[in-house]
Amino acid sequence: MTTSTAATTGPSDLFRRGLRMLIDKDIAAWTGLWDDRGVLEFPFAPDGWPKRLEGRVAVADYMRHYPDHIDLHDFPDVKIHETGDSGTIVVEMRGVGRVVRTGKPFDMTYIAVVTVSGGLITHYRDYWNPLTVSPGSATDFTRGGR
């Protein structure tokens, strides 16, 4: 359901608000930014990790264990690039924090292509670096409790 505030929120503002929700570990609010049929893709996902999630429910299920594994502290280097499509942005960013289980630093660079329609995320391609984590490691939140 789109509210009038959400409908007037541009992709850049919506994306920045979503980053704040991730830092606050408010995964329910973050997935609330998604269209019911939104698609989340991971073109560089290693074997055993999902490459495509379809629908808000699938995204919420995927992200529900994230804060138990990654304690995000900041996104210090966020660069948002407008595209020729008013609903699509390209984002360069870095997420920093710690790996919950080990206490080791977490530092990941991302490129994301995000499309927003009606104030909600409809498509998100996340080009994260799979060389920094491995399936079954402390940062593998895709399997938490499953």
Coordinates of N, CA and C in Angstrom, one line a residue:
M1 N 0.8 -1.2 0.0 CA 0.0 0.0 0.0 C 0.9 1.2 0.0
T2 N 0.6 2.2 -0.9 CA 1.4 3.4 -1.0 C 0.7 4.5 -0.3
T3 N 1.5 5.2 0.5 CA 0.9 6.4 1.2 C 1.3 7.6 0.3
S4 N 0.6 8.8 0.6 CA 0.9 9.9 -0.2 C 2.4 10.4 0.0
T5 N 2.9 10.2 1.2 CA 4.3 10.5 1.5 C 5.2 9.6 0.7
A6 N 4.9 8.3 0.7 CA 5.8 7.4 0.0 C 5.7 7.7 -1.5
A7 N 4.6 8.0 -2.0 CA 4.4 8.3 -3.5 C 5.2 9.5 -3.9
T8 N 5.5 10.4 -3.0 CA 6.2 11.6 -3.4 C 7.7 11.5 -3.1
T9 N 8.1 10.4 -2.5 CA 9.5 10.2 -2.2 C 10.3 9.8 -3.4
G10 N 11.3 10.5 -3.7 CA 12.1 10.1 -4.9 C 13.0 8.9 -4.5
P11 N 13.6 8.3 -5.5 CA 14.5 7.1 -5.3 C 15.6 7.4 -4.3
S12 N 16.3 8.6 -4.5 CA 17.4 8.9 -3.6 C 17.0 9.0 -2.2
D13 N 16.0 9.8 -1.9 CA 15.5 9.9 -0.5 C 15.1 8.6 0.1
L14 N 14.3 7.8 -0.7 CA 13.9 6.5 -0.2 C 15.1 5.6 0.1
F15 N 16.0 5.6 -0.8 CA 17.2 4.8 -0.6 C 18.0 5.2 0.7
R16 N 18.2 6.5 0.9 CA 18.9 7.0 2.1 C 18.1 6.6 3.4
R17 N 16.8 6.7 3.3 CA 16.0 6.4 4.4 C 16.1 4.9 4.7
G18 N 16.2 4.1 3.7 CA 16.4 2.6 3.9 C 17.7 2.3 4.5
L19 N 18.8 3.0 4.2 CA 20.1 2.8 4.8 C 20.0 3.1 6.3
R20 N 19.3 4.1 6.7 CA 19.1 4.4 8.1 C 18.4 3.3 8.8
M21 N 17.4 2.7 8.2 CA 16.6 1.6 8.7 C 17.5 0.4 8.9
L22 N 18.4 0.1 8.0 CA 19.4 -1.0 8.1 C 20.3 -0.8 9.3
I23 N 20.8 0.4 9.4 CA 21.7 0.8 10.6 C 20.9 0.6 11.9
D24 N 19.7 1.0 11.9 CA 18.8 0.9 13.1 C 18.3 -0.6 13.3
K25 N 18.7 -1.5 12.4 CA 18.3 -2.9 12.4 C 16.8 -3.1 12.4
D26 N 16.1 -2.1 11.7 CA 14.7 -2.2 11.6 C 14.3 -2.8 10.2
I27 N 14.5 -4.1 10.1 CA 14.3 -4.9 8.9 C 12.9 -4.8 8.4
A28 N 11.9 -4.8 9.4 CA 10.5 -4.8 9.0 C 10.2 -3.5 8.3
A29 N 10.8 -2.4 8.8 CA 10.6 -1.1 8.2 C 11.2 -1.0 6.8
W30 N 12.5 -1.6 6.7 CA 13.2 -1.6 5.4 C 12.4 -2.4 4.4
T31 N 11.9 -3.6 4.8 CA 11.1 -4.3 3.8 C 9.8 -3.7 3.5
G32 N 9.3 -2.8 4.4 CA 8.1 -2.0 4.1 C 8.3 -1.0 3.0
L33 N 9.5 -0.7 2.6 CA 9.8 0.2 1.5 C 9.7 -0.5 0.1
W34 N 9.4 -1.8 0.2 CA 9.3 -2.6 -1.0 C 7.9 -2.8 -1.5
D35 N 7.8 -2.8 -2.9 CA 6.5 -3.1 -3.5 C 6.3 -4.6 -3.3
D36 N 5.0 -5.0 -3.2 CA 4.7 -6.4 -3.0 C 5.3 -7.4 -4.0
R37 N 5.5 -6.9 -5.2 CA 6.1 -7.7 -6.3 C 7.6 -7.3 -6.6
G38 N 8.2 -6.6 -5.7 CA 9.6 -6.1 -5.9 C 10.5 -7.3 -6.1
V39 N 11.6 -7.1 -6.8 CA 12.6 -8.1 -7.1 C 13.9 -7.6 -6.6
L40 N 14.6 -8.5 -5.9 CA 16.0 -8.3 -5.4 C 16.9 -9.3 -6.1
E41 N 17.9 -8.8 -6.8 CA 18.8 -9.7 -7.5 C 20.2 -9.5 -7.0
F42 N 21.0 -10.6 -7.0 CA 22.4 -10.6 -6.7 C 23.2 -11.2 -7.8
P43 N 23.6 -10.4 -8.8 CA 24.3 -11.0 -10.0 C 25.6 -11.7 -9.7
F44 N 26.2 -11.3 -8.6 CA 27.5 -11.9 -8.3 C 27.4 -12.9 -7.1
A45 N 26.2 -13.4 -6.7 CA 26.1 -14.3 -5.6 C 26.8 -15.6 -5.9
P46 N 27.6 -16.1 -4.9 CA 28.3 -17.4 -5.1 C 27.3 -18.5 -5.0
D47 N 27.7 -19.7 -5.5 CA 26.9 -20.9 -5.4 C 26.4 -21.1 -4.0
G48 N 25.1 -21.5 -3.9 CA 24.5 -21.7 -2.7 C 23.8 -20.5 -2.1
W49 N 24.0 -19.4 -2.6 CA 23.3 -18.1 -2.2 C 22.2 -17.8 -3.2
P50 N 21.2 -17.2 -2.8 CA 20.1 -16.8 -3.8 C 20.6 -15.8 -4.8
K51 N 20.2 -15.9 -6.0 CA 20.5 -15.0 -7.1 C 19.3 -14.0 -7.3
R52 N 18.1 -14.5 -7.0 CA 16.9 -13.6 -7.3 C 15.8 -13.9 -6.2
L53 N 15.3 -12.9 -5.7 CA 14.2 -13.0 -4.8 C 13.0 -12.2 -5.4
E54 N 11.8 -12.8 -5.4 CA 10.7 -12.2 -6.0 C 9.6 -12.0 -4.9
G55 N 9.3 -10.7 -4.7 CA 8.2 -10.3 -3.8 C 8.8 -9.8 -2.4
R56 N 8.0 -8.9 -1.8 CA 8.4 -8.4 -0.5 C 8.5 -9.5 0.5
V57 N 7.7 -10.5 0.5 CA 7.8 -11.5 1.5 C 9.1 -12.3 1.4
A58 N 9.5 -12.6 0.2 CA 10.8 -13.3 0.0 C 12.0 -12.4 0.4
V59 N 11.9 -11.1 0.2 CA 13.0 -10.2 0.6 C 13.0 -10.2 2.1
A60 N 11.8 -10.1 2.8 CA 11.8 -10.0 4.2 C 12.3 -11.3 4.8
D61 N 12.0 -12.4 4.3 CA 12.5 -13.7 4.7 C 14.0 -13.8 4.6
Y62 N 14.5 -13.3 3.5 CA 16.0 -13.3 3.3 C 16.7 -12.4 4.3
M63 N 16.1 -11.3 4.6 CA 16.8 -10.3 5.4 C 16.6 -10.4 6.9
R64 N 15.7 -11.3 7.3 CA 15.3 -11.3 8.7 C 16.4 -11.6 9.7
H65 N 17.4 -12.4 9.3 CA 18.5 -12.7 10.2 C 19.7 -11.8 10.0
Y66 N 19.6 -10.8 9.1 CA 20.8 -10.0 8.9 C 21.4 -9.4 10.1
P67 N 20.6 -8.7 11.0 CA 21.1 -8.1 12.2 C 21.8 -9.1 13.2
D68 N 21.4 -10.3 13.1 CA 22.0 -11.4 14.0 C 23.5 -11.7 13.5
H69 N 23.8 -11.3 12.3 CA 25.1 -11.7 11.7 C 26.0 -10.5 11.4
I70 N 25.4 -9.4 10.9 CA 26.1 -8.2 10.6 C 25.6 -7.0 11.4
D71 N 26.4 -6.4 12.2 CA 26.1 -5.3 13.0 C 26.6 -4.0 12.2
L72 N 25.7 -3.5 11.4 CA 26.1 -2.3 10.6 C 26.1 -1.1 11.5
H73 N 27.2 -0.3 11.3 CA 27.4 0.9 12.0 C 27.2 2.2 11.2
D74 N 27.5 2.1 9.9 CA 27.5 3.2 9.0 C 27.6 2.9 7.6
F75 N 27.2 3.8 6.7 CA 27.5 3.8 5.3 C 28.2 5.1 5.0
P76 N 29.5 5.1 5.2 CA 30.3 6.3 5.1 C 30.5 6.9 3.7
D77 N 30.4 6.1 2.7 CA 30.7 6.6 1.4 C 29.6 6.2 0.4
V78 N 28.5 7.0 0.5 CA 27.4 6.8 -0.4 C 27.4 7.8 -1.5
K79 N 27.4 7.3 -2.7 CA 27.3 8.2 -3.9 C 26.1 7.7 -4.7
I80 N 25.1 8.6 -4.9 CA 23.9 8.3 -5.6 C 24.0 9.0 -7.0
H81 N 23.9 8.2 -8.0 CA 23.9 8.7 -9.4 C 22.5 8.6 -10.0
E82 N 22.0 9.8 -10.5 CA 20.7 9.8 -11.2 C 21.0 9.2 -12.6
T83 N 19.9 8.6 -13.2 CA 20.0 8.0 -14.5 C 19.0 8.8 -15.4
G84 N 19.0 8.4 -16.6 CA 18.0 8.9 -17.6 C 16.6 8.6 -17.3
D85 N 16.4 7.6 -16.4 CA 15.1 7.2 -15.9 C 14.8 7.8 -14.5
S86 N 13.8 8.6 -14.4 CA 13.6 9.3 -13.1 C 13.4 8.3 -11.9
G87 N 13.0 7.1 -12.2 CA 12.7 6.2 -11.1 C 13.9 5.3 -10.8
T88 N 15.0 5.4 -11.5 CA 16.2 4.5 -11.3 C 17.4 5.3 -10.9
I89 N 18.1 4.8 -9.9 CA 19.4 5.4 -9.5 C 20.4 4.3 -9.4
V90 N 21.7 4.7 -9.5 CA 22.8 3.8 -9.3 C 23.6 4.3 -8.1
V91 N 23.8 3.4 -7.2 CA 24.4 3.8 -5.9 C 25.8 3.1 -5.8
E92 N 26.8 3.8 -5.4 CA 28.1 3.3 -4.9 C 28.1 3.5 -3.4
M93 N 28.4 2.5 -2.7 CA 28.4 2.7 -1.2 C 29.3 1.7 -0.5
R94 N 29.6 2.0 0.7 CA 30.4 1.1 1.6 C 29.7 1.0 2.9
G95 N 29.5 -0.3 3.3 CA 28.9 -0.5 4.6 C 29.9 -1.0 5.6
V96 N 30.0 -0.4 6.8 CA 30.9 -0.8 7.8 C 30.2 -1.2 9.1
G97 N 30.8 -2.1 9.8 CA 30.3 -2.5 11.1 C 31.2 -3.6 11.6
R98 N 30.5 -4.7 12.2 CA 31.3 -5.8 12.7 C 30.4 -7.1 12.5
V99 N 31.2 -8.2 12.4 CA 30.5 -9.5 12.3 C 30.2 -9.9 13.7
V100 N 28.9 -10.1 13.9 CA 28.4 -10.4 15.3 C 29.1 -11.6 15.9
R101 N 29.2 -12.7 15.3 CA 29.7 -13.9 15.9 C 31.2 -13.8 16.2
T102 N 32.0 -13.1 15.4 CA 33.4 -13.1 15.6 C 33.9 -11.7 16.2
G103 N 33.1 -10.7 16.1 CA 33.5 -9.4 16.5 C 34.5 -8.7 15.5
K104 N 34.8 -9.4 14.4 CA 35.7 -8.8 13.4 C 35.0 -7.7 12.6
P105 N 35.9 -6.8 12.1 CA 35.3 -5.7 11.3 C 34.6 -6.2 10.1
F106 N 33.5 -5.6 9.7 CA 32.8 -5.8 8.5 C 33.0 -4.5 7.6
D107 N 33.4 -4.7 6.4 CA 33.6 -3.6 5.5 C 33.4 -4.1 4.1
M108 N 32.2 -3.7 3.5 CA 31.8 -4.2 2.2 C 31.5 -3.0 1.3
T109 N 32.0 -3.1 0.1 CA 31.7 -2.2 -1.0 C 30.6 -2.7 -1.9
Y110 N 29.6 -1.9 -2.2 CA 28.5 -2.3 -3.0 C 28.3 -1.3 -4.2
I111 N 27.7 -1.9 -5.2 CA 27.1 -1.1 -6.3 C 25.7 -1.6 -6.4
A112 N 24.7 -0.7 -6.4 CA 23.3 -1.1 -6.5 C 22.6 -0.3 -7.6
V113 N 21.7 -1.0 -8.3 CA 20.9 -0.3 -9.3 C 19.5 -0.5 -8.7
V114 N 18.8 0.6 -8.4 CA 17.6 0.6 -7.7 C 16.5 1.3 -8.5
T115 N 15.3 0.7 -8.7 CA 14.2 1.3 -9.3 C 13.0 1.4 -8.4
V116 N 12.5 2.6 -8.4 CA 11.4 2.9 -7.5 C 10.2 3.4 -8.3
S117 N 9.0 2.9 -8.0 CA 7.8 3.3 -8.6 C 6.7 3.4 -7.6
G118 N 5.9 4.5 -7.6 CA 4.9 4.7 -6.6 C 5.4 4.8 -5.2
G119 N 6.7 5.3 -5.0 CA 7.3 5.4 -3.7 C 7.8 4.2 -3.1
L120 N 7.8 3.1 -3.8 CA 8.3 1.8 -3.3 C 9.3 1.2 -4.2
I121 N 10.2 0.4 -3.7 CA 11.3 -0.3 -4.4 C 10.6 -1.4 -5.2
T122 N 10.8 -1.4 -6.5 CA 10.3 -2.4 -7.4 C 11.4 -3.3 -7.9
H123 N 12.6 -2.9 -8.0 CA 13.7 -3.7 -8.5 C 15.0 -3.2 -7.9
Y124 N 15.8 -4.1 -7.4 CA 17.1 -3.8 -6.7 C 18.1 -4.8 -7.1
R125 N 19.1 -4.4 -7.9 CA 20.2 -5.3 -8.2 C 21.4 -4.9 -7.4
D126 N 21.8 -5.9 -6.5 CA 22.9 -5.6 -5.5 C 24.2 -6.3 -6.0
Y127 N 25.1 -5.5 -6.4 CA 26.4 -6.1 -6.9 C 27.4 -6.0 -5.7
W128 N 27.2 -6.9 -4.7 CA 28.1 -7.0 -3.6 C 29.3 -7.9 -4.0
N129 N 30.4 -7.8 -3.2 CA 31.6 -8.6 -3.5 C 31.6 -9.9 -2.8
P130 N 31.3 -11.0 -3.5 CA 31.3 -12.3 -2.9 C 32.6 -12.8 -2.4
L131 N 33.7 -12.2 -2.8 CA 35.0 -12.6 -2.4 C 35.3 -12.3 -0.9
T132 N 34.5 -11.4 -0.3 CA 34.7 -11.1 1.1 C 34.0 -12.0 2.1
V133 N 33.1 -12.8 1.6 CA 32.4 -13.7 2.5 C 32.3 -15.1 1.8
S134 N 32.0 -16.1 2.6 CA 31.8 -17.4 2.0 C 30.6 -18.1 2.6
P135 N 29.9 -18.9 1.9 CA 28.7 -19.6 2.4 C 29.1 -20.4 3.7
G136 N 28.3 -20.3 4.7 CA 28.5 -20.9 6.0 C 29.4 -20.1 6.9
S137 N 29.9 -19.0 6.5 CA 30.8 -18.2 7.4 C 29.9 -17.4 8.3
A138 N 30.5 -16.7 9.2 CA 29.8 -15.9 10.2 C 28.9 -14.8 9.5
T139 N 29.3 -14.4 8.3 CA 28.5 -13.3 7.6 C 27.4 -13.9 6.8
D140 N 27.3 -15.2 6.7 CA 26.2 -15.9 5.9 C 24.9 -15.8 6.6
F141 N 24.2 -14.7 6.5 CA 22.9 -14.6 7.2 C 21.8 -15.3 6.4
T142 N 22.1 -15.8 5.2 CA 21.1 -16.4 4.4 C 20.6 -17.7 5.0
R143 N 21.3 -18.3 5.9 CA 21.0 -19.6 6.4 C 20.6 -19.6 7.9
G144 N 20.6 -18.4 8.5 CA 20.4 -18.3 10.0 C 19.1 -19.0 10.4
G145 N 19.2 -20.0 11.3 CA 18.1 -20.6 11.9 C 17.2 -21.4 10.9
R146 N 17.7 -21.7 9.7 CA 16.8 -22.4 8.8 C 17.2 -23.9 8.7

